[in-house]
Amino acid sequence: MELRRTFNEDEINYDKARPGYPDEVFACIREYAGIGSGDKAVEIGVGTGQATKPFLDMGLNVTAAELGDRLAAYVGEKFADNENFSVICADFMDIRFEENAFDLIYSATAFHWLEQEAAYAKVLQLLKPGGSIALFWNHPFPNRPDDESNIANRRIYDKHRPGGKKVREFEEKDCASRVEAMKSAGFTDVRSKVFRRIRRLTTDEYIALINTYSDHRALPDKERIAFEEDMKNAINEVGGKINIYDTLDLYLGRKAMRI
């Protein structure tokens, strides 16, 4: 199974465990894109809609693309009362949208699953001249060396999933490669911005969260269960809560106006 299809296996837990995004992210997008009621948007990889409601509340007409059939059905029901929302169960790259028709195309922690060069090209085809792209991600980091809950977490990962690559927190300098990629793809006025927050999760909330990660869900059952039992014990030993240090990176760009 493709890792990106694992999200389709447990849509209820995904919706409950995955965090939303700070209001500041949506405010930045709205100000940059100049979007408002009646404008048309596409959301790439809607999942269970963690990033969808703020755009619906702005009055945008949102068409969401979602590969997973269970996720698409779930989010369709979730926003059933919003006449300005629709979802298409298909890979974004396979959907035939009207070209030069959208004011905004956005994706929350999903765009990396697509072949980047082709995806950027398609976004440019679909945007109106002057229309905007907004891509954003959340990078949770539970591995700070001065946090006892993070030390406990790292110990279990090193035991069950050892690797040679040193984990590190996402930094603002890490935005540069995507900014350059967007410029190379043909977007103008490309900008990036970083946001930070701290979440404090109970042991059960943390286990629910890691069960939304594709690499964790792909583990053989025996390994996954042993990992989770050891993690529960480790977090409970330090008070039953773990701090998650989130870094959120936002990228904005425009399709050039016709000359």
PDB file of C-alpha atoms in Angstrom:
ATOM      1  CA  MET A   1       0.000   0.000   0.000  1.00  0.00           C
ATOM      2  CA  GLU A   2       1.155   3.543  -0.791  1.00  0.00           C
ATOM      3  CA  LEU A   3       1.920   5.388   2.445  1.00  0.00           C
ATOM      4  CA  ARG A   4      -0.400   8.231   1.490  1.00  0.00           C
ATOM      5  CA  ARG A   5      -3.324   5.781   1.358  1.00  0.00           C
ATOM      6  CA  THR A   6      -2.901   4.787   5.018  1.00  0.00           C
ATOM      7  CA  PHE A   7      -4.722   7.979   6.061  1.00  0.00           C
ATOM      8  CA  ASN A   8      -7.909   6.446   4.624  1.00  0.00           C
ATOM      9  CA  GLU A   9      -7.939   3.610   7.182  1.00  0.00           C
ATOM     10  CA  ASP A  10      -9.162   5.449  10.300  1.00  0.00           C
ATOM     11  CA  GLU A  11     -10.834   8.703   9.419  1.00  0.00           C
ATOM     12  CA  ILE A  12     -12.484   9.210  12.834  1.00  0.00           C
ATOM     13  CA  ASN A  13      -9.229   9.023  14.779  1.00  0.00           C
ATOM     14  CA  TYR A  14      -7.502  11.163  12.149  1.00  0.00           C
ATOM     15  CA  ASP A  15     -10.071  13.917  12.559  1.00  0.00           C
ATOM     16  CA  LYS A  16      -9.880  13.774  16.356  1.00  0.00           C
ATOM     17  CA  ALA A  17      -6.105  13.452  16.766  1.00  0.00           C
ATOM     18  CA  ARG A  18      -4.658  15.689  14.063  1.00  0.00           C
ATOM     19  CA  PRO A  19      -4.382  19.342  15.077  1.00  0.00           C
ATOM     20  CA  GLY A  20      -5.830  22.228  13.164  1.00  0.00           C
ATOM     21  CA  TYR A  21      -3.871  25.318  12.179  1.00  0.00           C
ATOM     22  CA  PRO A  22      -3.520  28.683  13.947  1.00  0.00           C
ATOM     23  CA  ASP A  23      -5.803  31.544  12.963  1.00  0.00           C
ATOM     24  CA  GLU A  24      -2.718  33.544  12.002  1.00  0.00           C
ATOM     25  CA  VAL A  25      -2.038  31.184   9.084  1.00  0.00           C
ATOM     26  CA  PHE A  26      -5.433  31.841   7.534  1.00  0.00           C
ATOM     27  CA  ALA A  27      -5.218  35.569   8.203  1.00  0.00           C
ATOM     28  CA  CYS A  28      -1.911  35.699   6.299  1.00  0.00           C
ATOM     29  CA  ILE A  29      -3.394  33.807   3.368  1.00  0.00           C
ATOM     30  CA  ARG A  30      -6.472  36.006   3.246  1.00  0.00           C
ATOM     31  CA  GLU A  31      -4.458  39.213   3.337  1.00  0.00           C
ATOM     32  CA  TYR A  32      -1.972  38.034   0.712  1.00  0.00           C
ATOM     33  CA  ALA A  33      -4.523  36.556  -1.694  1.00  0.00           C
ATOM     34  CA  GLY A  34      -7.196  39.216  -1.216  1.00  0.00           C
ATOM     35  CA  ILE A  35      -9.858  36.525  -1.140  1.00  0.00           C
ATOM     36  CA  GLY A  36     -13.432  36.851   0.031  1.00  0.00           C
ATOM     37  CA  SER A  37     -17.011  35.738  -0.352  1.00  0.00           C
ATOM     38  CA  GLY A  38     -17.833  34.113  -3.677  1.00  0.00           C
ATOM     39  CA  ASP A  39     -14.227  33.454  -4.702  1.00  0.00           C
ATOM     40  CA  LYS A  40     -13.359  29.963  -5.910  1.00  0.00           C
ATOM     41  CA  ALA A  41     -10.783  27.701  -4.285  1.00  0.00           C
ATOM     42  CA  VAL A  42      -9.412  24.171  -4.596  1.00  0.00           C
ATOM     43  CA  GLU A  43      -8.083  22.286  -1.574  1.00  0.00           C
ATOM     44  CA  ILE A  44      -5.551  19.571  -2.399  1.00  0.00           C
ATOM     45  CA  GLY A  45      -5.718  16.583  -0.034  1.00  0.00           C
ATOM     46  CA  VAL A  46      -8.523  17.705   2.270  1.00  0.00           C
ATOM     47  CA  GLY A  47      -8.209  14.731   4.641  1.00  0.00           C
ATOM     48  CA  THR A  48     -10.870  15.284   7.284  1.00  0.00           C
ATOM     49  CA  GLY A  49     -10.911  19.045   6.829  1.00  0.00           C
ATOM     50  CA  GLN A  50      -8.535  20.376   9.492  1.00  0.00           C
ATOM     51  CA  ALA A  51      -7.818  23.399   7.273  1.00  0.00           C
ATOM     52  CA  THR A  52     -11.150  23.722   5.488  1.00  0.00           C
ATOM     53  CA  LYS A  53     -13.598  25.533   7.750  1.00  0.00           C
ATOM     54  CA  PRO A  54     -11.726  28.860   7.915  1.00  0.00           C
ATOM     55  CA  PHE A  55     -11.954  29.161   4.127  1.00  0.00           C
ATOM     56  CA  LEU A  56     -15.627  28.216   4.125  1.00  0.00           C
ATOM     57  CA  ASP A  57     -16.219  30.829   6.815  1.00  0.00           C
ATOM     58  CA  MET A  58     -14.589  33.419   4.529  1.00  0.00           C
ATOM     59  CA  GLY A  59     -17.322  32.607   2.011  1.00  0.00           C
ATOM     60  CA  LEU A  60     -15.081  30.849  -0.489  1.00  0.00           C
ATOM     61  CA  ASN A  61     -16.551  28.185  -2.743  1.00  0.00           C
ATOM     62  CA  VAL A  62     -14.213  25.288  -1.962  1.00  0.00           C
ATOM     63  CA  THR A  63     -13.823  22.219  -4.139  1.00  0.00           C
ATOM     64  CA  ALA A  64     -11.726  19.632  -2.294  1.00  0.00           C
ATOM     65  CA  ALA A  65      -9.705  16.827  -3.885  1.00  0.00           C
ATOM     66  CA  GLU A  66      -9.265  13.703  -1.736  1.00  0.00           C
ATOM     67  CA  LEU A  67      -7.742  10.401  -2.779  1.00  0.00           C
ATOM     68  CA  GLY A  68      -9.259   8.303   0.035  1.00  0.00           C
ATOM     69  CA  ASP A  69     -12.874   7.245  -0.408  1.00  0.00           C
ATOM     70  CA  ARG A  70     -13.568   7.021   3.327  1.00  0.00           C
ATOM     71  CA  LEU A  71     -11.980  10.399   3.967  1.00  0.00           C
ATOM     72  CA  ALA A  72     -13.936  11.961   1.113  1.00  0.00           C
ATOM     73  CA  ALA A  73     -17.207  10.542   2.438  1.00  0.00           C
ATOM     74  CA  TYR A  74     -16.375  11.690   5.970  1.00  0.00           C
ATOM     75  CA  VAL A  75     -15.510  15.246   5.000  1.00  0.00           C
ATOM     76  CA  GLY A  76     -18.544  15.430   2.724  1.00  0.00           C
ATOM     77  CA  GLU A  77     -20.751  14.625   5.699  1.00  0.00           C
ATOM     78  CA  LYS A  78     -18.779  16.934   8.009  1.00  0.00           C
ATOM     79  CA  PHE A  79     -19.446  19.945   5.797  1.00  0.00           C
ATOM     80  CA  ALA A  80     -22.826  18.825   4.459  1.00  0.00           C
ATOM     81  CA  ASP A  81     -24.479  22.006   5.701  1.00  0.00           C
ATOM     82  CA  ASN A  82     -22.037  24.197   3.773  1.00  0.00           C
ATOM     83  CA  GLU A  83     -23.429  24.853   0.321  1.00  0.00           C
ATOM     84  CA  ASN A  84     -20.075  26.353  -0.651  1.00  0.00           C
ATOM     85  CA  PHE A  85     -18.252  23.008  -0.207  1.00  0.00           C
ATOM     86  CA  SER A  86     -17.890  19.990  -2.464  1.00  0.00           C
ATOM     87  CA  VAL A  87     -15.445  17.094  -2.530  1.00  0.00           C
ATOM     88  CA  ILE A  88     -14.167  14.959  -5.397  1.00  0.00           C
ATOM     89  CA  CYS A  89     -12.785  11.544  -4.520  1.00  0.00           C
ATOM     90  CA  ALA A  90      -9.741  11.355  -6.779  1.00  0.00           C
ATOM     91  CA  ASP A  91      -6.082  12.253  -7.015  1.00  0.00           C
ATOM     92  CA  PHE A  92      -5.763  15.998  -7.634  1.00  0.00           C
ATOM     93  CA  MET A  93      -3.555  15.275 -10.626  1.00  0.00           C
ATOM     94  CA  ASP A  94      -6.290  13.172 -12.273  1.00  0.00           C
ATOM     95  CA  ILE A  95      -9.147  15.661 -11.893  1.00  0.00           C
ATOM     96  CA  ARG A  96     -10.048  17.801 -14.905  1.00  0.00           C
ATOM     97  CA  PHE A  97     -10.758  21.227 -13.456  1.00  0.00           C
ATOM     98  CA  GLU A  98     -11.576  24.308 -15.494  1.00  0.00           C
ATOM     99  CA  GLU A  99      -8.399  26.195 -16.338  1.00  0.00           C
ATOM    100  CA  ASN A 100      -7.808  29.837 -15.325  1.00  0.00           C
ATOM    101  CA  ALA A 101     -10.803  29.570 -13.002  1.00  0.00           C
ATOM    102  CA  PHE A 102      -9.660  29.661  -9.364  1.00  0.00           C
ATOM    103  CA  ASP A 103      -8.727  32.515  -7.056  1.00  0.00           C
ATOM    104  CA  LEU A 104      -6.892  30.273  -4.583  1.00  0.00           C
ATOM    105  CA  ILE A 105      -5.443  26.771  -4.539  1.00  0.00           C
ATOM    106  CA  TYR A 106      -4.200  25.584  -1.171  1.00  0.00           C
ATOM    107  CA  SER A 107      -2.937  22.462   0.538  1.00  0.00           C
ATOM    108  CA  ALA A 108      -2.358  21.705   4.218  1.00  0.00           C
ATOM    109  CA  THR A 109       0.326  19.089   4.975  1.00  0.00           C
ATOM    110  CA  ALA A 110      -0.471  17.207   1.780  1.00  0.00           C
ATOM    111  CA  PHE A 111       1.221  18.771  -1.242  1.00  0.00           C
ATOM    112  CA  HIS A 112       4.454  16.801  -0.719  1.00  0.00           C
ATOM    113  CA  TRP A 113       2.664  13.587  -1.747  1.00  0.00           C
ATOM    114  CA  LEU A 114       2.431  14.871  -5.338  1.00  0.00           C
ATOM    115  CA  GLU A 115       5.118  14.915  -8.015  1.00  0.00           C
ATOM    116  CA  GLN A 116       6.193  18.484  -7.414  1.00  0.00           C
ATOM    117  CA  GLU A 117       7.047  19.795 -10.870  1.00  0.00           C
ATOM    118  CA  ALA A 118       3.841  18.460 -12.424  1.00  0.00           C
ATOM    119  CA  ALA A 119       1.729  19.632  -9.487  1.00  0.00           C
ATOM    120  CA  TYR A 120       3.066  23.195  -9.630  1.00  0.00           C
ATOM    121  CA  ALA A 121       2.399  23.273 -13.367  1.00  0.00           C
ATOM    122  CA  LYS A 122      -1.187  22.129 -12.889  1.00  0.00           C
ATOM    123  CA  VAL A 123      -1.820  24.702 -10.166  1.00  0.00           C
ATOM    124  CA  LEU A 124      -0.631  27.440 -12.516  1.00  0.00           C
ATOM    125  CA  GLN A 125      -2.984  26.166 -15.224  1.00  0.00           C
ATOM    126  CA  LEU A 126      -5.970  26.282 -12.880  1.00  0.00           C
ATOM    127  CA  LEU A 127      -5.392  29.644 -11.204  1.00  0.00           C
ATOM    128  CA  LYS A 128      -6.793  32.832 -12.618  1.00  0.00           C
ATOM    129  CA  PRO A 129      -4.148  35.386 -13.594  1.00  0.00           C
ATOM    130  CA  GLY A 130      -3.231  36.986 -10.284  1.00  0.00           C
ATOM    131  CA  GLY A 131      -4.611  34.003  -8.354  1.00  0.00           C
ATOM    132  CA  SER A 132      -2.699  32.616  -5.395  1.00  0.00           C
ATOM    133  CA  ILE A 133      -1.244  29.356  -4.143  1.00  0.00           C
ATOM    134  CA  ALA A 134      -0.946  28.688  -0.400  1.00  0.00           C
ATOM    135  CA  LEU A 135       0.960  25.661   0.873  1.00  0.00           C
ATOM    136  CA  PHE A 136       1.459  24.982   4.549  1.00  0.00           C
ATOM    137  CA  TRP A 137       2.702  22.223   6.804  1.00  0.00           C
ATOM    138  CA  ASN A 138       2.884  21.389  10.481  1.00  0.00           C
ATOM    139  CA  HIS A 139       6.141  19.864  11.746  1.00  0.00           C
ATOM    140  CA  PRO A 140       5.621  18.373  15.217  1.00  0.00           C
ATOM    141  CA  PHE A 141       8.811  17.950  17.232  1.00  0.00           C
ATOM    142  CA  PRO A 142       8.730  15.873  20.448  1.00  0.00           C
ATOM    143  CA  ASN A 143      12.523  15.495  20.712  1.00  0.00           C
ATOM    144  CA  ARG A 144      13.937  18.447  22.605  1.00  0.00           C
ATOM    145  CA  PRO A 145      16.853  17.325  24.808  1.00  0.00           C
ATOM    146  CA  ASP A 146      15.827  19.586  27.706  1.00  0.00           C
ATOM    147  CA  ASP A 147      12.264  18.247  28.012  1.00  0.00           C
ATOM    148  CA  GLU A 148      11.824  15.064  30.075  1.00  0.00           C
ATOM    149  CA  SER A 149       8.715  14.020  28.159  1.00  0.00           C
ATOM    150  CA  ASN A 150      10.650  14.388  24.918  1.00  0.00           C
ATOM    151  CA  ILE A 151      13.579  12.395  26.304  1.00  0.00           C
ATOM    152  CA  ALA A 152      11.168   9.571  27.160  1.00  0.00           C
ATOM    153  CA  ASN A 153       9.715   9.692  23.660  1.00  0.00           C
ATOM    154  CA  ARG A 154      13.147   9.577  22.025  1.00  0.00           C
ATOM    155  CA  ARG A 155      14.165   6.584  24.117  1.00  0.00           C
ATOM    156  CA  ILE A 156      11.270   4.516  22.770  1.00  0.00           C
ATOM    157  CA  TYR A 157      11.864   5.585  19.173  1.00  0.00           C
ATOM    158  CA  ASP A 158      15.546   4.678  19.486  1.00  0.00           C
ATOM    159  CA  LYS A 159      14.600   1.281  20.916  1.00  0.00           C
ATOM    160  CA  HIS A 160      11.995   0.310  18.339  1.00  0.00           C
ATOM    161  CA  ARG A 161      12.904   2.377  15.311  1.00  0.00           C
ATOM    162  CA  PRO A 162      16.611   3.156  15.441  1.00  0.00           C
ATOM    163  CA  GLY A 163      18.107   5.088  12.564  1.00  0.00           C
ATOM    164  CA  GLY A 164      21.287   6.830  11.619  1.00  0.00           C
ATOM    165  CA  LYS A 165      19.662  10.155  10.771  1.00  0.00           C
ATOM    166  CA  LYS A 166      19.671  12.639  13.623  1.00  0.00           C
ATOM    167  CA  VAL A 167      16.276  14.237  14.223  1.00  0.00           C
ATOM    168  CA  ARG A 168      16.167  18.019  14.345  1.00  0.00           C
ATOM    169  CA  GLU A 169      13.577  20.712  14.686  1.00  0.00           C
ATOM    170  CA  PHE A 170      12.344  22.473  11.543  1.00  0.00           C
ATOM    171  CA  GLU A 171      14.057  25.845  11.111  1.00  0.00           C
ATOM    172  CA  GLU A 172      13.223  28.967   9.155  1.00  0.00           C
ATOM    173  CA  LYS A 173      16.189  28.366   6.845  1.00  0.00           C
ATOM    174  CA  ASP A 174      14.501  25.145   5.733  1.00  0.00           C
ATOM    175  CA  CYS A 175      11.925  27.225   3.849  1.00  0.00           C
ATOM    176  CA  ALA A 176      14.461  28.343   1.244  1.00  0.00           C
ATOM    177  CA  SER A 177      14.321  25.243  -0.965  1.00  0.00           C
ATOM    178  CA  ARG A 178      10.541  25.394  -1.409  1.00  0.00           C
ATOM    179  CA  VAL A 179      10.611  29.125  -2.045  1.00  0.00           C
ATOM    180  CA  GLU A 180      13.152  28.552  -4.811  1.00  0.00           C
ATOM    181  CA  ALA A 181      11.136  25.651  -6.227  1.00  0.00           C
ATOM    182  CA  MET A 182       8.019  27.813  -6.426  1.00  0.00           C
ATOM    183  CA  LYS A 183       9.923  30.611  -8.130  1.00  0.00           C
ATOM    184  CA  SER A 184      11.411  28.138 -10.604  1.00  0.00           C
ATOM    185  CA  ALA A 185       7.945  26.772 -11.317  1.00  0.00           C
ATOM    186  CA  GLY A 186       6.800  30.243 -12.409  1.00  0.00           C
ATOM    187  CA  PHE A 187       5.108  31.744  -9.346  1.00  0.00           C
ATOM    188  CA  THR A 188       5.727  35.397  -8.572  1.00  0.00           C
ATOM    189  CA  ASP A 189       5.914  37.339  -5.298  1.00  0.00           C
ATOM    190  CA  VAL A 190       6.802  34.132  -3.442  1.00  0.00           C
ATOM    191  CA  ARG A 191       6.911  34.475   0.327  1.00  0.00           C
ATOM    192  CA  SER A 192       7.318  32.216   3.342  1.00  0.00           C
ATOM    193  CA  LYS A 193       6.459  32.610   6.997  1.00  0.00           C
ATOM    194  CA  VAL A 194       7.005  30.419  10.054  1.00  0.00           C
ATOM    195  CA  PHE A 195       4.697  30.031  13.056  1.00  0.00           C
ATOM    196  CA  ARG A 196       5.336  28.174  16.321  1.00  0.00           C
ATOM    197  CA  ARG A 197       3.201  26.692  19.068  1.00  0.00           C
ATOM    198  CA  ILE A 198       3.369  24.124  21.864  1.00  0.00           C
ATOM    199  CA  ARG A 199       0.778  21.398  22.387  1.00  0.00           C
ATOM    200  CA  ARG A 200       0.570  19.352  25.594  1.00  0.00           C
ATOM    201  CA  LEU A 201      -0.965  15.916  25.016  1.00  0.00           C
ATOM    202  CA  THR A 202      -1.963  13.156  27.383  1.00  0.00           C
ATOM    203  CA  THR A 203      -0.509   9.692  26.848  1.00  0.00           C
ATOM    204  CA  ASP A 204      -3.664   8.489  25.077  1.00  0.00           C
ATOM    205  CA  GLU A 205      -3.823  11.610  22.918  1.00  0.00           C
ATOM    206  CA  TYR A 206      -0.218  11.075  21.851  1.00  0.00           C
ATOM    207  CA  ILE A 207      -0.796   7.424  20.964  1.00  0.00           C
ATOM    208  CA  ALA A 208      -3.838   8.489  18.937  1.00  0.00           C
ATOM    209  CA  LEU A 209      -1.709  11.099  17.164  1.00  0.00           C
ATOM    210  CA  ILE A 210       1.113   8.745  16.166  1.00  0.00           C
ATOM    211  CA  ASN A 211      -1.535   6.392  14.813  1.00  0.00           C
ATOM    212  CA  THR A 212      -2.282   9.036  12.180  1.00  0.00           C
ATOM    213  CA  TYR A 213       1.299   8.937  10.847  1.00  0.00           C
ATOM    214  CA  SER A 214       1.716   6.910   7.679  1.00  0.00           C
ATOM    215  CA  ASP A 215       5.047   5.341   8.652  1.00  0.00           C
ATOM    216  CA  HIS A 216       3.683   4.216  12.023  1.00  0.00           C
ATOM    217  CA  ARG A 217       0.542   2.718  10.499  1.00  0.00           C
ATOM    218  CA  ALA A 218       2.697   0.821   8.020  1.00  0.00           C
ATOM    219  CA  LEU A 219       4.481  -1.108  10.806  1.00  0.00           C
ATOM    220  CA  PRO A 220       3.623  -4.811  11.230  1.00  0.00           C
ATOM    221  CA  ASP A 221       0.964  -5.193  13.931  1.00  0.00           C
ATOM    222  CA  LYS A 222       3.255  -6.930  16.415  1.00  0.00           C
ATOM    223  CA  GLU A 223       5.897  -4.199  16.167  1.00  0.00           C
ATOM    224  CA  ARG A 224       3.350  -1.395  16.324  1.00  0.00           C
ATOM    225  CA  ILE A 225       1.635  -2.787  19.428  1.00  0.00           C
ATOM    226  CA  ALA A 226       4.944  -3.306  21.267  1.00  0.00           C
ATOM    227  CA  PHE A 227       6.041   0.224  20.356  1.00  0.00           C
ATOM    228  CA  GLU A 228       2.795   1.735  21.651  1.00  0.00           C
ATOM    229  CA  GLU A 229       2.900  -0.188  24.935  1.00  0.00           C
ATOM    230  CA  ASP A 230       6.447   0.950  25.633  1.00  0.00           C
ATOM    231  CA  MET A 231       5.547   4.522  24.680  1.00  0.00           C
ATOM    232  CA  LYS A 232       2.548   4.552  27.003  1.00  0.00           C
ATOM    233  CA  ASN A 233       4.687   3.361  29.905  1.00  0.00           C
ATOM    234  CA  ALA A 234       7.467   5.858  29.165  1.00  0.00           C
ATOM    235  CA  ILE A 235       5.132   8.879  28.992  1.00  0.00           C
ATOM    236  CA  ASN A 236       3.199   7.781  32.071  1.00  0.00           C
ATOM    237  CA  GLU A 237       6.446   7.531  34.021  1.00  0.00           C
ATOM    238  CA  VAL A 238       7.090  11.264  33.476  1.00  0.00           C
ATOM    239  CA  GLY A 239       3.612  12.445  34.407  1.00  0.00           C
ATOM    240  CA  GLY A 240       1.357  11.172  31.646  1.00  0.00           C
ATOM    241  CA  LYS A 241       1.787  14.135  29.310  1.00  0.00           C
ATOM    242  CA  ILE A 242       4.132  15.053  26.470  1.00  0.00           C
ATOM    243  CA  ASN A 243       4.995  18.439  24.987  1.00  0.00           C
ATOM    244  CA  ILE A 244       4.886  18.741  21.201  1.00  0.00           C
ATOM    245  CA  TYR A 245       6.804  21.686  19.737  1.00  0.00           C
ATOM    246  CA  ASP A 246       5.159  22.557  16.420  1.00  0.00           C
ATOM    247  CA  THR A 247       6.709  24.587  13.642  1.00  0.00           C
ATOM    248  CA  LEU A 248       4.313  25.582  10.858  1.00  0.00           C
ATOM    249  CA  ASP A 249       5.662  26.820   7.547  1.00  0.00           C
ATOM    250  CA  LEU A 250       3.523  28.744   5.062  1.00  0.00           C
ATOM    251  CA  TYR A 251       4.378  29.469   1.420  1.00  0.00           C
ATOM    252  CA  LEU A 252       2.521  31.952  -0.771  1.00  0.00           C
ATOM    253  CA  GLY A 253       2.838  32.717  -4.465  1.00  0.00           C
ATOM    254  CA  ARG A 254       0.891  34.213  -7.368  1.00  0.00           C
ATOM    255  CA  LYS A 255       0.199  33.399 -10.960  1.00  0.00           C
ATOM    256  CA  ALA A 256       1.435  36.292 -13.050  1.00  0.00           C
ATOM    257  CA  MET A 257      -1.134  38.639 -14.548  1.00  0.00           C
ATOM    258  CA  ARG A 258      -1.515  38.546 -18.303  1.00  0.00           C
ATOM    259  CA  ILE A 259       0.400  41.243 -20.127  1.00  0.00           C
TER     260      ILE A 259
END
